[in-house]
Amino acid sequence: PILLPYFKDGDPRNRCKVNQQIPLLTFALCPGTSCSPPLKCFHGENFENELLSSAQTYLARYTHTRKRSDVLEVRLPLLLKWYRHDLGHGSGNKWLVSIANLIRGSKVSKAILEAVDNNCKVVVKYDTYKWELGWMLQES
């Protein structure tokens, strides 16, 4: 579904319209809540690398796993439930593999990739969204 209104040809707002999907853009948006991505200034010449860094920082902070017998429980921020489609389409745990690849080398990443490779059952749970103000700044 398209969330932005359709602008007619010649509408000056068309100059600011994003015409392509930017998967990691979710991690650059800061509504100022205590569990949102940090507020950060991005620079045009290094935008993609800074966006990747922002995603990695956010996921490393808010993604957790717990192994219970033959089931891996993955706890994610609710933001990822809302914007899950940005991280990969398809069936199964493909989008979880995208998360694991973003935070490659971490314990969480290793647990997710191992569970997927071994066809273990993976249960995803989402943390409650904390609406209170409490944003943080991230170095640019």
Coordinates of N, CA, C and O in Angstrom, one line a residue:
P1 N 0.8 -1.2 0.0 CA 0.0 0.0 0.0 C 0.9 1.3 0.0 O 1.9 1.3 0.6
I2 N 0.4 2.3 -0.7 CA 1.1 3.5 -0.8 C 0.6 4.4 0.3 O -0.6 4.7 0.4
L3 N 1.5 4.9 1.2 CA 1.1 5.8 2.3 C 1.1 7.2 1.9 O 0.4 8.0 2.6
L4 N 1.9 7.6 0.9 CA 1.9 9.0 0.6 C 0.9 9.3 -0.5 O 0.6 8.5 -1.4
P5 N 0.3 10.5 -0.5 CA -0.7 10.8 -1.5 C 0.0 10.9 -2.9 O 1.2 11.2 -3.0
Y6 N -0.8 10.7 -3.9 CA -0.4 10.8 -5.3 C -0.4 12.3 -5.7 O -1.4 13.0 -5.5
F7 N 0.7 12.8 -6.2 CA 0.8 14.2 -6.6 C 0.6 14.3 -8.1 O 1.3 13.5 -8.8
K8 N -0.1 15.2 -8.6 CA -0.3 15.4 -10.0 C 1.0 16.0 -10.6 O 1.8 16.6 -10.0
D9 N 1.1 15.8 -11.9 CA 2.3 16.3 -12.7 C 2.3 17.8 -12.4 O 1.3 18.5 -12.5
G10 N 3.5 18.4 -12.2 CA 3.6 19.8 -12.0 C 3.5 20.2 -10.6 O 3.8 21.4 -10.2
D11 N 3.1 19.3 -9.7 CA 3.0 19.7 -8.3 C 4.4 19.8 -7.7 O 5.3 19.0 -7.9
P12 N 4.7 21.0 -7.1 CA 6.1 21.2 -6.6 C 6.6 20.2 -5.5 O 7.8 20.0 -5.3
R13 N 5.7 19.5 -4.9 CA 6.1 18.5 -3.9 C 6.7 17.3 -4.5 O 7.4 16.5 -3.8
N14 N 6.5 17.1 -5.8 CA 7.1 16.0 -6.5 C 8.7 16.0 -6.4 O 9.3 15.0 -6.5
R15 N 9.3 17.2 -6.3 CA 10.7 17.3 -6.2 C 11.3 16.6 -5.0 O 12.4 16.1 -4.9
C16 N 10.4 16.5 -3.9 CA 10.9 15.9 -2.6 C 10.5 14.5 -2.5 O 10.8 13.8 -1.5
K17 N 9.8 13.9 -3.4 CA 9.2 12.6 -3.3 C 10.3 11.5 -3.5 O 11.2 11.7 -4.3
V18 N 10.3 10.5 -2.7 CA 11.2 9.4 -2.8 C 10.6 8.4 -3.8 O 9.5 7.9 -3.6
N19 N 11.4 8.1 -4.8 CA 10.8 7.2 -5.9 C 11.3 5.8 -5.8 O 11.0 5.0 -6.6
Q20 N 12.2 5.5 -4.8 CA 12.7 4.1 -4.7 C 12.6 3.7 -3.2 O 12.6 4.5 -2.3
Q21 N 12.5 2.4 -3.0 CA 12.5 1.9 -1.7 C 13.9 1.9 -1.1 O 14.8 1.5 -1.7
I22 N 14.0 2.4 0.1 CA 15.3 2.5 0.8 C 15.1 1.6 2.1 O 14.5 2.1 3.1
P23 N 15.5 0.3 2.0 CA 15.2 -0.6 3.1 C 15.6 -0.2 4.5 O 14.8 -0.5 5.4
L24 N 16.7 0.4 4.7 CA 17.2 0.8 6.0 C 16.7 2.1 6.5 O 17.1 2.5 7.6
L25 N 15.8 2.8 5.7 CA 15.4 4.1 6.1 C 14.7 4.1 7.5 O 14.7 5.1 8.2
T26 N 14.0 3.0 7.8 CA 13.4 2.8 9.1 C 14.3 3.2 10.3 O 13.9 3.8 11.2
F27 N 15.6 2.9 10.1 CA 16.5 3.1 11.2 C 17.1 4.5 11.2 O 17.9 4.9 12.1
A28 N 16.6 5.4 10.3 CA 17.0 6.8 10.3 C 15.9 7.7 10.9 O 16.1 8.9 11.1
L29 N 14.7 7.1 11.0 CA 13.6 7.9 11.5 C 13.5 7.9 13.0 O 13.4 6.9 13.6
C30 N 13.5 9.1 13.6 CA 13.5 9.2 15.0 C 12.3 10.0 15.5 O 12.3 11.3 15.4
P31 N 11.2 9.4 16.0 CA 10.1 10.1 16.5 C 10.3 10.7 17.9 O 9.4 11.3 18.5
G32 N 11.4 10.4 18.5 CA 11.8 10.9 19.8 C 11.3 10.0 21.0 O 11.4 10.5 22.1
T33 N 10.9 8.8 20.7 CA 10.5 7.9 21.8 C 11.7 7.2 22.4 O 12.8 7.2 21.7
S34 N 11.6 6.6 23.5 CA 12.7 6.0 24.2 C 13.2 4.7 23.5 O 14.3 4.3 23.8
C35 N 12.4 4.2 22.6 CA 12.9 2.9 21.9 C 13.0 3.1 20.4 O 13.0 2.2 19.7
S36 N 13.0 4.4 20.0 CA 13.2 4.7 18.5 C 14.7 4.8 18.2 O 15.5 4.9 19.1
P37 N 15.0 4.7 16.9 CA 16.4 4.9 16.6 C 16.9 6.2 17.0 O 16.2 7.2 17.2
P38 N 18.2 6.3 17.3 CA 18.8 7.6 17.8 C 18.6 8.7 16.8 O 18.6 8.5 15.6
L39 N 18.6 9.9 17.3 CA 18.5 11.1 16.4 C 20.0 11.3 15.8 O 20.9 11.3 16.6
K40 N 20.0 11.4 14.5 CA 21.4 11.5 13.9 C 21.3 12.4 12.7 O 20.2 12.4 12.0
C41 N 22.3 13.1 12.4 CA 22.4 13.9 11.1 C 23.1 13.0 10.1 O 24.2 12.4 10.4
F42 N 22.6 12.9 8.9 CA 23.2 12.1 7.9 C 23.8 13.0 6.8 O 23.2 14.1 6.6
H43 N 24.8 12.6 6.2 CA 25.5 13.4 5.2 C 25.3 12.8 3.8 O 25.4 11.6 3.7
G44 N 25.0 13.6 2.8 CA 24.7 13.1 1.5 C 25.8 12.2 0.9 O 25.5 11.2 0.3
E45 N 27.1 12.6 1.1 CA 28.1 11.9 0.4 C 28.4 10.5 1.0 O 29.0 9.6 0.4
N46 N 27.9 10.3 2.2 CA 28.2 9.0 2.9 C 26.9 8.4 3.4 O 26.9 7.6 4.4
F47 N 25.8 8.8 2.8 CA 24.4 8.4 3.4 C 24.2 6.9 3.6 O 23.8 6.5 4.6
E48 N 24.6 6.1 2.6 CA 24.3 4.7 2.7 C 25.1 4.0 3.8 O 24.6 3.2 4.5
N49 N 26.4 4.4 3.9 CA 27.2 3.8 5.0 C 26.7 4.3 6.4 O 26.7 3.5 7.3
E50 N 26.3 5.5 6.5 CA 25.7 6.0 7.8 C 24.4 5.4 8.1 O 24.1 5.1 9.3
L51 N 23.6 5.1 7.1 CA 22.3 4.5 7.3 C 22.5 3.0 7.8 O 21.9 2.5 8.7
L52 N 23.5 2.3 7.2 CA 23.9 1.0 7.6 C 24.4 1.0 9.0 O 24.0 0.1 9.8
S53 N 25.2 1.9 9.4 CA 25.7 2.0 10.7 C 24.6 2.3 11.7 O 24.6 1.7 12.8
S54 N 23.6 3.1 11.4 CA 22.5 3.4 12.2 C 21.7 2.1 12.5 O 21.3 1.8 13.6
A55 N 21.4 1.4 11.4 CA 20.7 0.1 11.5 C 21.4 -0.9 12.4 O 20.8 -1.5 13.3
Q56 N 22.7 -1.0 12.2 CA 23.5 -1.9 13.0 C 23.5 -1.6 14.5 O 23.4 -2.4 15.3
T57 N 23.6 -0.3 14.8 CA 23.6 0.2 16.2 C 22.3 -0.1 16.8 O 22.2 -0.6 17.9
Y58 N 21.2 0.2 16.1 CA 19.9 0.0 16.7 C 19.6 -1.5 16.9 O 19.1 -1.9 18.0
L59 N 19.9 -2.3 15.9 CA 19.6 -3.8 16.0 C 20.5 -4.4 17.1 O 20.0 -5.3 17.8
A60 N 21.7 -4.0 17.2 CA 22.6 -4.6 18.2 C 22.1 -4.2 19.6 O 22.2 -5.0 20.5
R61 N 21.5 -3.1 19.8 CA 21.0 -2.7 21.1 C 19.7 -3.3 21.5 O 19.5 -3.7 22.6
Y62 N 18.8 -3.5 20.5 CA 17.4 -3.9 20.8 C 17.0 -5.3 20.4 O 15.9 -5.8 20.6
T63 N 18.0 -6.1 19.8 CA 17.6 -7.5 19.4 C 18.3 -8.5 20.4 O 19.5 -8.4 20.6
H64 N 17.5 -9.4 20.9 CA 18.0 -10.4 21.8 C 17.5 -11.8 21.5 O 16.5 -11.9 20.9
T65 N 18.3 -12.8 21.9 CA 17.8 -14.2 21.7 C 18.0 -14.9 23.1 O 18.7 -14.6 23.9
R66 N 17.2 -16.0 23.1 CA 17.2 -16.9 24.3 C 16.9 -18.3 23.7 O 15.9 -18.5 23.0
K67 N 17.8 -19.2 24.0 CA 17.6 -20.6 23.6 C 17.0 -21.4 24.7 O 17.4 -21.4 25.8
R68 N 15.9 -22.1 24.3 CA 15.1 -23.0 25.2 C 15.0 -24.3 24.5 O 14.2 -24.4 23.6
S69 N 15.6 -25.3 25.1 CA 15.7 -26.6 24.5 C 16.0 -26.5 23.0 O 17.0 -26.1 22.6
D70 N 15.0 -26.9 22.1 CA 15.3 -26.8 20.7 C 14.6 -25.7 20.0 O 14.3 -25.7 18.8
V71 N 14.2 -24.7 20.8 CA 13.5 -23.5 20.3 C 14.4 -22.2 20.5 O 14.9 -22.0 21.6
L72 N 14.5 -21.4 19.5 CA 15.2 -20.1 19.7 C 14.1 -19.0 19.8 O 13.3 -18.9 18.9
E73 N 14.2 -18.3 20.9 CA 13.3 -17.1 21.0 C 14.0 -15.9 20.6 O 15.1 -15.6 21.2
V74 N 13.5 -15.1 19.7 CA 14.1 -13.9 19.2 C 13.2 -12.8 19.7 O 12.0 -12.7 19.3
R75 N 13.8 -11.8 20.4 CA 13.0 -10.7 20.9 C 13.5 -9.5 20.1 O 14.7 -9.2 20.0
L76 N 12.5 -8.8 19.5 CA 12.8 -7.7 18.6 C 12.0 -6.5 19.0 O 10.9 -6.6 19.7
P77 N 12.4 -5.3 18.7 CA 11.6 -4.1 19.0 C 10.4 -4.1 18.1 O 10.4 -4.6 17.0
L78 N 9.3 -3.6 18.6 CA 8.0 -3.6 17.9 C 8.1 -2.8 16.5 O 7.4 -3.2 15.6
L79 N 9.1 -1.9 16.4 CA 9.3 -1.2 15.2 C 9.5 -2.2 14.0 O 9.1 -2.0 12.9
L80 N 10.2 -3.3 14.3 CA 10.5 -4.3 13.3 C 9.3 -5.1 12.8 O 9.2 -5.6 11.7
K81 N 8.3 -5.2 13.7 CA 7.0 -5.8 13.3 C 6.3 -4.9 12.3 O 5.8 -5.3 11.3
W82 N 6.3 -3.6 12.6 CA 5.7 -2.6 11.7 C 6.3 -2.5 10.4 O 5.7 -2.3 9.4
Y83 N 7.7 -2.6 10.4 CA 8.4 -2.4 9.1 C 9.2 -3.6 8.7 O 10.2 -3.5 8.0
R84 N 8.7 -4.8 9.0 CA 9.3 -6.0 8.7 C 9.6 -6.2 7.2 O 10.6 -6.7 6.8
H85 N 8.6 -5.7 6.4 CA 8.7 -5.9 5.0 C 9.9 -5.2 4.4 O 10.4 -5.5 3.3
D86 N 10.4 -4.2 5.1 CA 11.6 -3.4 4.6 C 12.8 -4.3 4.6 O 13.8 -4.0 3.9
L87 N 12.9 -5.3 5.5 CA 14.1 -6.1 5.6 C 14.1 -7.4 4.8 O 15.0 -8.2 4.9
G88 N 13.1 -7.6 4.0 CA 13.1 -8.8 3.2 C 11.8 -9.4 3.1 O 11.0 -9.6 4.0
H89 N 11.5 -9.8 1.9 CA 10.2 -10.4 1.6 C 10.4 -11.9 1.5 O 11.6 -12.4 1.5
G90 N 9.4 -12.7 1.4 CA 9.5 -14.1 1.3 C 9.0 -14.8 2.5 O 8.7 -14.2 3.5
S91 N 9.0 -16.1 2.4 CA 8.4 -16.9 3.5 C 9.5 -17.3 4.5 O 10.7 -17.1 4.3
G92 N 9.1 -17.8 5.6 CA 10.0 -18.3 6.6 C 10.7 -17.2 7.3 O 10.2 -16.1 7.6
N93 N 12.0 -17.5 7.6 CA 12.8 -16.6 8.4 C 13.8 -15.7 7.6 O 14.8 -15.3 8.1
K94 N 13.5 -15.5 6.3 CA 14.4 -14.8 5.5 C 14.7 -13.4 6.0 O 15.8 -12.9 6.0
W95 N 13.7 -12.7 6.6 CA 13.9 -11.4 7.1 C 14.7 -11.4 8.4 O 15.5 -10.5 8.7
L96 N 14.6 -12.5 9.2 CA 15.5 -12.7 10.3 C 17.0 -12.8 9.9 O 17.9 -12.4 10.6
V97 N 17.2 -13.5 8.8 CA 18.5 -13.7 8.3 C 19.1 -12.3 7.9 O 20.3 -12.0 8.1
S98 N 18.2 -11.4 7.3 CA 18.6 -10.1 7.0 C 19.1 -9.3 8.3 O 20.1 -8.6 8.2
I99 N 18.4 -9.5 9.4 CA 18.8 -8.9 10.6 C 20.1 -9.4 11.1 O 21.0 -8.7 11.5
A100 N 20.2 -10.8 11.0 CA 21.5 -11.4 11.5 C 22.6 -10.9 10.7 O 23.7 -10.7 11.2
N101 N 22.4 -10.8 9.4 CA 23.5 -10.3 8.5 C 23.9 -8.8 8.8 O 25.1 -8.5 8.6
L102 N 23.0 -8.0 9.2 CA 23.3 -6.7 9.5 C 24.1 -6.6 10.8 O 25.0 -5.7 10.9
I103 N 23.9 -7.5 11.7 CA 24.7 -7.5 13.0 C 25.7 -8.6 13.0 O 26.0 -9.2 14.1
R104 N 26.2 -9.0 11.9 CA 27.1 -10.2 11.7 C 28.2 -10.1 12.8 O 28.8 -9.0 13.0
G105 N 28.5 -11.2 13.3 CA 29.6 -11.3 14.3 C 29.1 -11.2 15.8 O 29.9 -11.5 16.7
S106 N 27.9 -10.8 16.0 CA 27.4 -10.7 17.3 C 26.8 -12.1 17.8 O 26.6 -13.0 17.0
K107 N 26.6 -12.2 19.1 CA 26.0 -13.5 19.6 C 24.6 -13.7 19.0 O 24.2 -14.8 18.7
V108 N 23.9 -12.6 18.9 CA 22.5 -12.7 18.4 C 22.5 -13.2 17.0 O 21.8 -14.1 16.6
S109 N 23.4 -12.6 16.2 CA 23.5 -13.0 14.8 C 23.9 -14.5 14.6 O 23.3 -15.2 13.9
K110 N 24.8 -14.9 15.4 CA 25.3 -16.3 15.4 C 24.1 -17.3 15.8 O 23.9 -18.3 15.2
A111 N 23.4 -16.9 16.8 CA 22.2 -17.7 17.3 C 21.2 -17.8 16.2 O 20.6 -18.9 16.0
I112 N 20.8 -16.7 15.6 CA 19.8 -16.7 14.5 C 20.2 -17.6 13.3 O 19.5 -18.5 12.9
L113 N 21.5 -17.3 12.8 CA 21.9 -18.1 11.7 C 22.1 -19.6 12.0 O 21.8 -20.4 11.1
E114 N 22.5 -19.9 13.2 CA 22.7 -21.3 13.5 C 21.3 -22.0 13.6 O 21.1 -23.1 13.1
A115 N 20.3 -21.3 14.2 CA 18.9 -21.9 14.3 C 18.3 -22.1 12.9 O 17.7 -23.1 12.6
V116 N 18.5 -21.1 12.0 CA 18.0 -21.2 10.6 C 18.7 -22.3 9.9 O 18.0 -23.2 9.2
D117 N 20.0 -22.4 10.0 CA 20.8 -23.4 9.3 C 20.4 -24.8 9.8 O 20.4 -25.8 9.0
N118 N 20.1 -25.0 11.1 CA 19.8 -26.3 11.7 C 18.3 -26.6 11.7 O 17.8 -27.5 12.3
N119 N 17.5 -25.7 11.0 CA 16.0 -25.9 10.9 C 15.4 -26.0 12.3 O 14.4 -26.7 12.5
C120 N 16.0 -25.2 13.3 CA 15.4 -25.2 14.6 C 14.1 -24.3 14.6 O 14.0 -23.4 13.7
K121 N 13.2 -24.5 15.5 CA 12.0 -23.7 15.6 C 12.5 -22.3 16.1 O 13.2 -22.2 17.1
V122 N 12.0 -21.3 15.5 CA 12.3 -19.9 15.9 C 11.0 -19.2 16.2 O 10.0 -19.2 15.4
V123 N 10.9 -18.7 17.4 CA 9.7 -17.9 17.9 C 10.1 -16.5 18.0 O 11.1 -16.2 18.7
V124 N 9.4 -15.6 17.3 CA 9.7 -14.2 17.4 C 8.7 -13.5 18.3 O 7.5 -13.7 18.2
K125 N 9.2 -12.7 19.3 CA 8.4 -12.0 20.2 C 8.8 -10.5 20.1 O 10.0 -10.2 19.8
Y126 N 7.9 -9.6 20.3 CA 8.2 -8.2 20.1 C 8.0 -7.5 21.5 O 7.1 -7.7 22.2
D127 N 9.0 -6.6 21.7 CA 8.9 -5.8 23.0 C 7.8 -4.8 22.8 O 7.4 -4.4 21.7
T128 N 7.3 -4.3 24.0 CA 6.3 -3.3 24.0 C 7.0 -2.0 23.5 O 8.1 -1.7 23.8
Y129 N 6.2 -1.2 22.7 CA 6.8 0.1 22.2 C 6.6 1.1 23.4 O 5.6 1.2 24.0
K130 N 7.7 1.8 23.7 CA 7.7 2.8 24.7 C 7.5 4.1 24.1 O 8.4 4.7 23.5
W131 N 6.3 4.7 24.3 CA 5.9 5.9 23.7 C 6.4 7.2 24.4 O 6.4 8.3 23.8
E132 N 6.9 7.0 25.6 CA 7.4 8.2 26.3 C 8.7 8.8 25.6 O 9.4 8.1 25.0
L133 N 8.8 10.1 25.8 CA 10.0 10.8 25.2 C 11.2 10.3 25.9 O 11.3 10.0 27.0
G134 N 12.3 10.2 25.1 CA 13.5 9.7 25.7 C 14.5 9.5 24.6 O 15.3 8.5 24.7
W135 N 14.5 10.2 23.5 CA 15.5 9.9 22.4 C 16.9 10.2 22.8 O 17.2 10.9 23.8
M136 N 17.8 9.6 22.1 CA 19.2 9.8 22.3 C 19.9 10.3 21.1 O 19.3 10.1 20.0
L137 N 21.0 10.8 21.2 CA 21.8 11.3 20.1 C 22.8 10.3 19.7 O 23.4 9.6 20.5
Q138 N 23.1 10.2 18.4 CA 24.2 9.3 17.9 C 25.2 10.2 17.2 O 24.8 11.1 16.5
E139 N 26.5 9.9 17.4 CA 27.5 10.7 16.8 C 27.4 10.6 15.3 O 27.1 9.5 14.8
S140 N 27.6 11.7 14.6 CA 27.5 11.7 13.1 C 28.9 11.4 12.5 O 29.9 11.8 13.0

